[in-house]
PDB file of N, CA and C in Angstrom:
ATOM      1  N   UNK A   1      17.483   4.105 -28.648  1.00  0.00           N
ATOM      2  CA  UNK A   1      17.736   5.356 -27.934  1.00  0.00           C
ATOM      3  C   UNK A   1      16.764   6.382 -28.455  1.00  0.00           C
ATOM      4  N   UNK A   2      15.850   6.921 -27.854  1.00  0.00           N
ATOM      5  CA  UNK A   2      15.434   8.043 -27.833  1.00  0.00           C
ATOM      6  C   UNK A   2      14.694   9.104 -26.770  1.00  0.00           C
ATOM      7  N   UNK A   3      14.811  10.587 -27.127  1.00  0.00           N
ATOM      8  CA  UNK A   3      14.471  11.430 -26.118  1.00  0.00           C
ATOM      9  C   UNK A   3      13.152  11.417 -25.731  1.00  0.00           C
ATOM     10  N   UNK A   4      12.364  10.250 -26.415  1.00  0.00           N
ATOM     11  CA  UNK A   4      10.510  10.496 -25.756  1.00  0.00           C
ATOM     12  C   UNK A   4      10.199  12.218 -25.927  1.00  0.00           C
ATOM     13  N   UNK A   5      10.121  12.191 -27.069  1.00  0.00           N
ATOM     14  CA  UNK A   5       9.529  13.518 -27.762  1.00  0.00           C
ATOM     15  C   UNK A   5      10.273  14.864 -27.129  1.00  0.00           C
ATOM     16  N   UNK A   6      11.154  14.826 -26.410  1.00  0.00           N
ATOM     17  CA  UNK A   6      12.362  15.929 -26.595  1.00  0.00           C
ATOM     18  C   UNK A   6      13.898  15.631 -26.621  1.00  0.00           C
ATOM     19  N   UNK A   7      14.552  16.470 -27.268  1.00  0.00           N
ATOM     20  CA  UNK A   7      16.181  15.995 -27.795  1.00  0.00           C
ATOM     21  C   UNK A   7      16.792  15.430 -26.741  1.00  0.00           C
ATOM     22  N   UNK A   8      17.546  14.594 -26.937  1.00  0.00           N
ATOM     23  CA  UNK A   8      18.368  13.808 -26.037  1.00  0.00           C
ATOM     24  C   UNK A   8      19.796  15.189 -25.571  1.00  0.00           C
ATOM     25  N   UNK A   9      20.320  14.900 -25.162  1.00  0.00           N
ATOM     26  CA  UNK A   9      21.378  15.817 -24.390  1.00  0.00           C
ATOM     27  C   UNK A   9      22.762  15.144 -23.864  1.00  0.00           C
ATOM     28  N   UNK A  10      23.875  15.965 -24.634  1.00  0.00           N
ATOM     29  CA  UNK A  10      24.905  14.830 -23.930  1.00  0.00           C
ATOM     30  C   UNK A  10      25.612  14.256 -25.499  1.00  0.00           C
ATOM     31  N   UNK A  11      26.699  13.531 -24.822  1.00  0.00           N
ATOM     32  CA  UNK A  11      27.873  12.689 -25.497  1.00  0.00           C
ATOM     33  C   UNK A  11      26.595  11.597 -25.750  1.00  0.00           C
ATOM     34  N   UNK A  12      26.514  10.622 -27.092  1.00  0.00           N
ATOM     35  CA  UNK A  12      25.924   9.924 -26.987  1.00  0.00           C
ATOM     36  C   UNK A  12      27.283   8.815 -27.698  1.00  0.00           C
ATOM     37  N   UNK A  13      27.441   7.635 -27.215  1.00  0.00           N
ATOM     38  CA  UNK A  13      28.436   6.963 -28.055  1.00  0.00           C
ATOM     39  C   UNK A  13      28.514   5.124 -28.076  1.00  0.00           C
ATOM     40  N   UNK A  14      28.053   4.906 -29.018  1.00  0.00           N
ATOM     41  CA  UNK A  14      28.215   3.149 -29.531  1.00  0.00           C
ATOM     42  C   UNK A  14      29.547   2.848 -29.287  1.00  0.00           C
ATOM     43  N   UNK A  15      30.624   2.013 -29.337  1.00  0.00           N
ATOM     44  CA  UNK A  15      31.951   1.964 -28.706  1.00  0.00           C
ATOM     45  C   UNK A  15      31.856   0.605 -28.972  1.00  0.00           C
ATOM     46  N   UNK A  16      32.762   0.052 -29.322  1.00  0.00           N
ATOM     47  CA  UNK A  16      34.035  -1.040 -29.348  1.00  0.00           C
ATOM     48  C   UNK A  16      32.855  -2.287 -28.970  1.00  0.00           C
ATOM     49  N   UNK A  17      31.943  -2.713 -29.639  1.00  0.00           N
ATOM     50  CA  UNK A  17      30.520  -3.480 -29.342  1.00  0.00           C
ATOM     51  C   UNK A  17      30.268  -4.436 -30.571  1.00  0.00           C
ATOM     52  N   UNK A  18      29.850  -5.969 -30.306  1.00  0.00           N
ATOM     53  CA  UNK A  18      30.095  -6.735 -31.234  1.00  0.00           C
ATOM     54  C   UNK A  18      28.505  -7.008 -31.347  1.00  0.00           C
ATOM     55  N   UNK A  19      28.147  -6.892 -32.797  1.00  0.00           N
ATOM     56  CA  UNK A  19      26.644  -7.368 -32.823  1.00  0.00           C
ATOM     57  C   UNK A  19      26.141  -8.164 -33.719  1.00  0.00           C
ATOM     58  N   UNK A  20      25.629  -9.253 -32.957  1.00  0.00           N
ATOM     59  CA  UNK A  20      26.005 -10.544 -34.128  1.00  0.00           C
ATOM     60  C   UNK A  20      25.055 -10.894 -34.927  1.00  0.00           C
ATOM     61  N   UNK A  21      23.712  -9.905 -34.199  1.00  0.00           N
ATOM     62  CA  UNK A  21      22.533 -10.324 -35.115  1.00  0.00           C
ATOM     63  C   UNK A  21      22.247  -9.242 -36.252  1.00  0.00           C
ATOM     64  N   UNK A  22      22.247  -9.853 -37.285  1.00  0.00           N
ATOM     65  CA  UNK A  22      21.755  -8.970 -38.118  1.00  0.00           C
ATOM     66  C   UNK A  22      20.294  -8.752 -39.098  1.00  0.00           C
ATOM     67  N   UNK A  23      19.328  -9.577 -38.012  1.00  0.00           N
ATOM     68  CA  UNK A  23      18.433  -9.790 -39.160  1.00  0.00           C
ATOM     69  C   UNK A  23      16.949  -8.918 -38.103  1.00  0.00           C
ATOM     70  N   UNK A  24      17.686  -7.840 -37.110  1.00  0.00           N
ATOM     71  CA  UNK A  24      17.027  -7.519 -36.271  1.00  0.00           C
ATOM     72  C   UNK A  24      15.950  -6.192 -37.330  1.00  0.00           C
ATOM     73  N   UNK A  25      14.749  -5.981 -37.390  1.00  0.00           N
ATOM     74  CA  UNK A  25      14.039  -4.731 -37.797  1.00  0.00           C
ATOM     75  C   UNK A  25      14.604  -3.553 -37.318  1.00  0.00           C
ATOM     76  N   UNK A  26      14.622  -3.178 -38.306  1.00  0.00           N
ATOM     77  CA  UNK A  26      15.704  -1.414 -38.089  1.00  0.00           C
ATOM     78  C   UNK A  26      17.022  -1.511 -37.776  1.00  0.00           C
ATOM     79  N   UNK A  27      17.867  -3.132 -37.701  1.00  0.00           N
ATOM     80  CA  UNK A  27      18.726  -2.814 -37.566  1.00  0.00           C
ATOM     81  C   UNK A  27      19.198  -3.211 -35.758  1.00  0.00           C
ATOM     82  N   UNK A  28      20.605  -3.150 -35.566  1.00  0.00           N
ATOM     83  CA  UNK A  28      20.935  -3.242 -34.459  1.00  0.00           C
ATOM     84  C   UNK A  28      20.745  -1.989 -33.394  1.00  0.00           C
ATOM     85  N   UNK A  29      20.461  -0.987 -34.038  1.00  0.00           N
ATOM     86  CA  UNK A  29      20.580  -0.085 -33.007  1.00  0.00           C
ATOM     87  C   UNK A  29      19.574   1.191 -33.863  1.00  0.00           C
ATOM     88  N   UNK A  30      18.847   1.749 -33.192  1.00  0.00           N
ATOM     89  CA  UNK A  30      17.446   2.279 -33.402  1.00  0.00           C
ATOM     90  C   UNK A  30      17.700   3.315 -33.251  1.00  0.00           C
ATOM     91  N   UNK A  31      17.474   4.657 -33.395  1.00  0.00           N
ATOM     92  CA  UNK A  31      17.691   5.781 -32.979  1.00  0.00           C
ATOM     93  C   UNK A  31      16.320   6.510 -33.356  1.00  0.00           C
ATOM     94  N   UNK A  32      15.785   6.948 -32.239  1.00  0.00           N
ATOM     95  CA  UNK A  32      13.998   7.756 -32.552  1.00  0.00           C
ATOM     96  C   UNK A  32      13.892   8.954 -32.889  1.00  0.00           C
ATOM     97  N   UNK A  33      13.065   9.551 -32.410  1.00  0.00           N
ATOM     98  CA  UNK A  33      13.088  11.265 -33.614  1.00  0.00           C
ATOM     99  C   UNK A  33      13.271  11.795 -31.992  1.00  0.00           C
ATOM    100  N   UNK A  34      13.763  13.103 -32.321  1.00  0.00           N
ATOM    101  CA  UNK A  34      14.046  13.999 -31.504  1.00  0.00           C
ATOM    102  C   UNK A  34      15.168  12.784 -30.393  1.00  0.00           C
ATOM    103  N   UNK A  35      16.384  11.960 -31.138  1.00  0.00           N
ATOM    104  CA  UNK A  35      17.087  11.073 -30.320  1.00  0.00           C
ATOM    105  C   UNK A  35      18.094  11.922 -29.259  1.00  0.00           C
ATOM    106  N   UNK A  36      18.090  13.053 -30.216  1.00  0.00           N
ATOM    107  CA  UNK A  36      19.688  14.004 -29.970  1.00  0.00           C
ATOM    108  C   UNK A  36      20.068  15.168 -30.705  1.00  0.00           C
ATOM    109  N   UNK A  37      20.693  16.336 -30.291  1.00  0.00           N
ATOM    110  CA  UNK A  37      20.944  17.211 -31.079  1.00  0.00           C
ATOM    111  C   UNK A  37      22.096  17.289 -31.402  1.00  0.00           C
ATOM    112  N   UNK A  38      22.771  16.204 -30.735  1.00  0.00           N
ATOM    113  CA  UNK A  38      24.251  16.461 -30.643  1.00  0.00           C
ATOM    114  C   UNK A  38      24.686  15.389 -31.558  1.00  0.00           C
ATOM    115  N   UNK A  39      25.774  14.755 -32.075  1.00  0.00           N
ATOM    116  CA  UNK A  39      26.470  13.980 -33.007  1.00  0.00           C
ATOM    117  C   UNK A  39      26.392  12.317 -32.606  1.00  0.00           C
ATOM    118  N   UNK A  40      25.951  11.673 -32.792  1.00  0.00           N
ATOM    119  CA  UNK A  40      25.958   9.986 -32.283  1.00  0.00           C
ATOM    120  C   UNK A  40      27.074   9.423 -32.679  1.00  0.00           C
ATOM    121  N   UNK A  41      28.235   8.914 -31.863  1.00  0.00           N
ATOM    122  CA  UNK A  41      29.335   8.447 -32.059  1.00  0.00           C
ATOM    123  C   UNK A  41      28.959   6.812 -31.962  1.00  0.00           C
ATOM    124  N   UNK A  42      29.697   6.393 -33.324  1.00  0.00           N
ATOM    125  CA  UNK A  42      29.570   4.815 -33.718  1.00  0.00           C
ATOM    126  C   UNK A  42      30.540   4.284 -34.167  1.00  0.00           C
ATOM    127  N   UNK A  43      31.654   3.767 -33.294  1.00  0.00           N
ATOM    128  CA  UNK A  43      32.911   3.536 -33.685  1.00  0.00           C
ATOM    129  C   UNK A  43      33.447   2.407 -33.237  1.00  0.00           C
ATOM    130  N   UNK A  44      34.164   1.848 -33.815  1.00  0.00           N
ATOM    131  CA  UNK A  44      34.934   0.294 -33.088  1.00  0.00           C
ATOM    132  C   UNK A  44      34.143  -1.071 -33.242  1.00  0.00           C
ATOM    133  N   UNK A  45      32.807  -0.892 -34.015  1.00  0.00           N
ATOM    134  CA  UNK A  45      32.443  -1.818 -33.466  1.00  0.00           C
ATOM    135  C   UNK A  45      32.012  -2.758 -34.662  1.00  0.00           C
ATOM    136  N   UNK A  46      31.814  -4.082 -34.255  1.00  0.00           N
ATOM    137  CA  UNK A  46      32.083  -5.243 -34.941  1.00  0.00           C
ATOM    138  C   UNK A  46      30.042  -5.474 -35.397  1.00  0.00           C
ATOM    139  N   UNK A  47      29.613  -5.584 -37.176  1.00  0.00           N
ATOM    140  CA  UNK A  47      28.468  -6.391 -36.893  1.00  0.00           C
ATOM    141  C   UNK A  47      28.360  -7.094 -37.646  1.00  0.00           C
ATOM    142  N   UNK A  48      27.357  -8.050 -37.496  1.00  0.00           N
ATOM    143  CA  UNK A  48      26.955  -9.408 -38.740  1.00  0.00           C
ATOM    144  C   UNK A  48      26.143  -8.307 -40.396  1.00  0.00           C
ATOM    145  N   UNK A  49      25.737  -7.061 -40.168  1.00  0.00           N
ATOM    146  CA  UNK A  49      25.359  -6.747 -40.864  1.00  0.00           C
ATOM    147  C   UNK A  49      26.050  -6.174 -41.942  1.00  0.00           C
ATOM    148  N   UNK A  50      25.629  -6.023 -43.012  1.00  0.00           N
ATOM    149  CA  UNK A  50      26.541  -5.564 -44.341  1.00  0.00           C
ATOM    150  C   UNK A  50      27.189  -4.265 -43.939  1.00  0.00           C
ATOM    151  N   UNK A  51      26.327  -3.050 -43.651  1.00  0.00           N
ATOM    152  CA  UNK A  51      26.925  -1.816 -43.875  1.00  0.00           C
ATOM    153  C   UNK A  51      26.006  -1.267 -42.373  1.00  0.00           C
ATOM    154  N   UNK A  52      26.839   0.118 -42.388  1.00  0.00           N
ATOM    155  CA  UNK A  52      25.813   1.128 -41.480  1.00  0.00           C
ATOM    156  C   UNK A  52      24.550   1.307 -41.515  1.00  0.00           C
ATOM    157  N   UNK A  53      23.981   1.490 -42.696  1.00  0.00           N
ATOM    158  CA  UNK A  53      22.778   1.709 -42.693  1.00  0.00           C
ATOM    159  C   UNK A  53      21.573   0.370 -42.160  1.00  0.00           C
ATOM    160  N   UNK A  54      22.466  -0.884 -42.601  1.00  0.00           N
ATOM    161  CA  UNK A  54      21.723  -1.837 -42.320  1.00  0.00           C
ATOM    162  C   UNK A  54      21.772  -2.075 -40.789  1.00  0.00           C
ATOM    163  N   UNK A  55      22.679  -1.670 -40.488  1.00  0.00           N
ATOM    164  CA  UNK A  55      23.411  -2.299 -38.305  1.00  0.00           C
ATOM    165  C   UNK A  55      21.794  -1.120 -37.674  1.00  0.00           C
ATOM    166  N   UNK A  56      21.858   0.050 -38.371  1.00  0.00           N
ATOM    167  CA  UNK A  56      21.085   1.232 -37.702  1.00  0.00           C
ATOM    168  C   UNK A  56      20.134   1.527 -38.061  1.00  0.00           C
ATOM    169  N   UNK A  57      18.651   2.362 -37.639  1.00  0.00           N
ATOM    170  CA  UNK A  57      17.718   2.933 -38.447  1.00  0.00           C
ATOM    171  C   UNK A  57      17.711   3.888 -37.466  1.00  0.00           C
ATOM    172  N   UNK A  58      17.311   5.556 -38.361  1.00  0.00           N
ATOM    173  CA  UNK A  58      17.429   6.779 -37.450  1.00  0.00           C
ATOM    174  C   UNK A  58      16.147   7.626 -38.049  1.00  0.00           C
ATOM    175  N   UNK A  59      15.546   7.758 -37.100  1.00  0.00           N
ATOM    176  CA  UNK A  59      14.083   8.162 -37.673  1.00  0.00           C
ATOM    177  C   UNK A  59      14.170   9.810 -37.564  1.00  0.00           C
ATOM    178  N   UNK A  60      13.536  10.334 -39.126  1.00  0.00           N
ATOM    179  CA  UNK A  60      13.577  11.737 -38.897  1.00  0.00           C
ATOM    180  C   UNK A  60      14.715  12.371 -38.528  1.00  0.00           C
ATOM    181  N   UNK A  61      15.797  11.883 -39.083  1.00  0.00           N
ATOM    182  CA  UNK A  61      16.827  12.653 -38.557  1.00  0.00           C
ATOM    183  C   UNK A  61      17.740  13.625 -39.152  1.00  0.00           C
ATOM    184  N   UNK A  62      17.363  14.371 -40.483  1.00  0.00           N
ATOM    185  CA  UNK A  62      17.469  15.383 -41.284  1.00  0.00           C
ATOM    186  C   UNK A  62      16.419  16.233 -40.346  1.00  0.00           C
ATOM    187  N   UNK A  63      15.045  15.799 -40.228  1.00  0.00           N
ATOM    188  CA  UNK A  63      14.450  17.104 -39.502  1.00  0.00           C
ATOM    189  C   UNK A  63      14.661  17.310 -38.219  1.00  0.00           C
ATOM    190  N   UNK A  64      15.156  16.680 -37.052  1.00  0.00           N
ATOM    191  CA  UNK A  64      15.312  16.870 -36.254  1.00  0.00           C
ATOM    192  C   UNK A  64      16.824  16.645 -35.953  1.00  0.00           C
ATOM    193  N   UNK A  65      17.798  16.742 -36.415  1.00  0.00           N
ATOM    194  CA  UNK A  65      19.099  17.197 -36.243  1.00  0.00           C
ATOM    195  C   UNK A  65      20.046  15.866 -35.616  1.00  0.00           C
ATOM    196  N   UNK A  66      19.679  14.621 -35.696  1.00  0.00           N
ATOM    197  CA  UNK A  66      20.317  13.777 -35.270  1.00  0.00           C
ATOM    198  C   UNK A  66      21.428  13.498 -36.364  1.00  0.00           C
ATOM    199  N   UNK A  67      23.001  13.645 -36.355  1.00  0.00           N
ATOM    200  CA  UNK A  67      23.868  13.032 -37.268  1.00  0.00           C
ATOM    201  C   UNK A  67      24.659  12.312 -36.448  1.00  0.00           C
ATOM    202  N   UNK A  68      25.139  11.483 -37.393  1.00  0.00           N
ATOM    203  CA  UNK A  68      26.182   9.971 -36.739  1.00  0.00           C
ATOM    204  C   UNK A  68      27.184  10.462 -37.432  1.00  0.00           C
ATOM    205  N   UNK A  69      28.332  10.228 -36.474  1.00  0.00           N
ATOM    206  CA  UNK A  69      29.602  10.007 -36.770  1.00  0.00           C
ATOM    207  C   UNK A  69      30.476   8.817 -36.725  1.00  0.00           C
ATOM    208  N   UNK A  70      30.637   8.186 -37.858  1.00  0.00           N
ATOM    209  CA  UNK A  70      30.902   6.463 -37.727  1.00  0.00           C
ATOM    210  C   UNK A  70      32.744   6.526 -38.075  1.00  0.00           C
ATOM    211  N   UNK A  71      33.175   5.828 -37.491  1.00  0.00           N
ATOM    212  CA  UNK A  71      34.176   5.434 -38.329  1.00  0.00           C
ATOM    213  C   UNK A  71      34.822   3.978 -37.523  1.00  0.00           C
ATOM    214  N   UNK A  72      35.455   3.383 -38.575  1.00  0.00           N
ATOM    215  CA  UNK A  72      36.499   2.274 -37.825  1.00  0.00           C
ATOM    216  C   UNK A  72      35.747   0.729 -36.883  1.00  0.00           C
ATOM    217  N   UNK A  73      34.243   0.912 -37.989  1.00  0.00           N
ATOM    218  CA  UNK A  73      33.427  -0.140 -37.732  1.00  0.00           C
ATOM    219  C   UNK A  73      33.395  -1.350 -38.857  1.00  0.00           C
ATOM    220  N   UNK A  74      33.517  -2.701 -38.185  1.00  0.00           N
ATOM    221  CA  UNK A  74      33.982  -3.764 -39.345  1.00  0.00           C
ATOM    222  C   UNK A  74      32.517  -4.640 -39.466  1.00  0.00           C
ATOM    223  N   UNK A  75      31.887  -4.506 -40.946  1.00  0.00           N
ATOM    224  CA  UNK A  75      31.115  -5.371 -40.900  1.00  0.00           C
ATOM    225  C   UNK A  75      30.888  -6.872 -41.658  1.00  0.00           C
ATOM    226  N   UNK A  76      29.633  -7.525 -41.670  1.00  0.00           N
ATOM    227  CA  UNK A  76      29.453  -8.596 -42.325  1.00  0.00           C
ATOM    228  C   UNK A  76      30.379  -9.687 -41.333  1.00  0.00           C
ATOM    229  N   UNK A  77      30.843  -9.555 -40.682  1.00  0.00           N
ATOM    230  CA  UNK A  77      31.325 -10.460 -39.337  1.00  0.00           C
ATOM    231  C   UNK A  77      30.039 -11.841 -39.245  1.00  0.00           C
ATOM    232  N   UNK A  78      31.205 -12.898 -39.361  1.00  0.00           N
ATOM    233  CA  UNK A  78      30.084 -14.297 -39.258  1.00  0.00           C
ATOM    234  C   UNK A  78      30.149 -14.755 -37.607  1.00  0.00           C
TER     235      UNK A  78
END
């Protein structure tokens, strides 16, 4: 997901999603610079990877204002 060099806009939200690969670069789910200004919801969902940081990679996102809001995600799933 990203805004192609301006902020994304909007509810953005990962949801109740099973992801089995974990040996993907950056992660299962990518997030680019300028993705969003608003909060990235990441919840419910099932991955093969150890933790959050490993399922995701979020580029630049202290400087450009992208934060995730995770909760109630189960990982390391075989």
């Amino acid at each position: 997901y990203t805004g192609d060099g301006n902020n994304g806009h909007g509810d953005f939200k990962i949801l109740n999603n099973i992801f089995k690969n974990a040996s993907l670069v950056g992660g299962n789910i990518y997030l680019g610079r300028y993705a969003s200004s608003t909060p990235v919801v990441v919840s419910g969902n099932k991955f093969a990877a150890a933790s959050l940081e490993d399922a995701m990679y979020v580029q630049d996102h202290s400087r450009y204002g992208v934060s995730i809001s995770a909760s109630d995600n189960t990982f390391g799933i075989q």
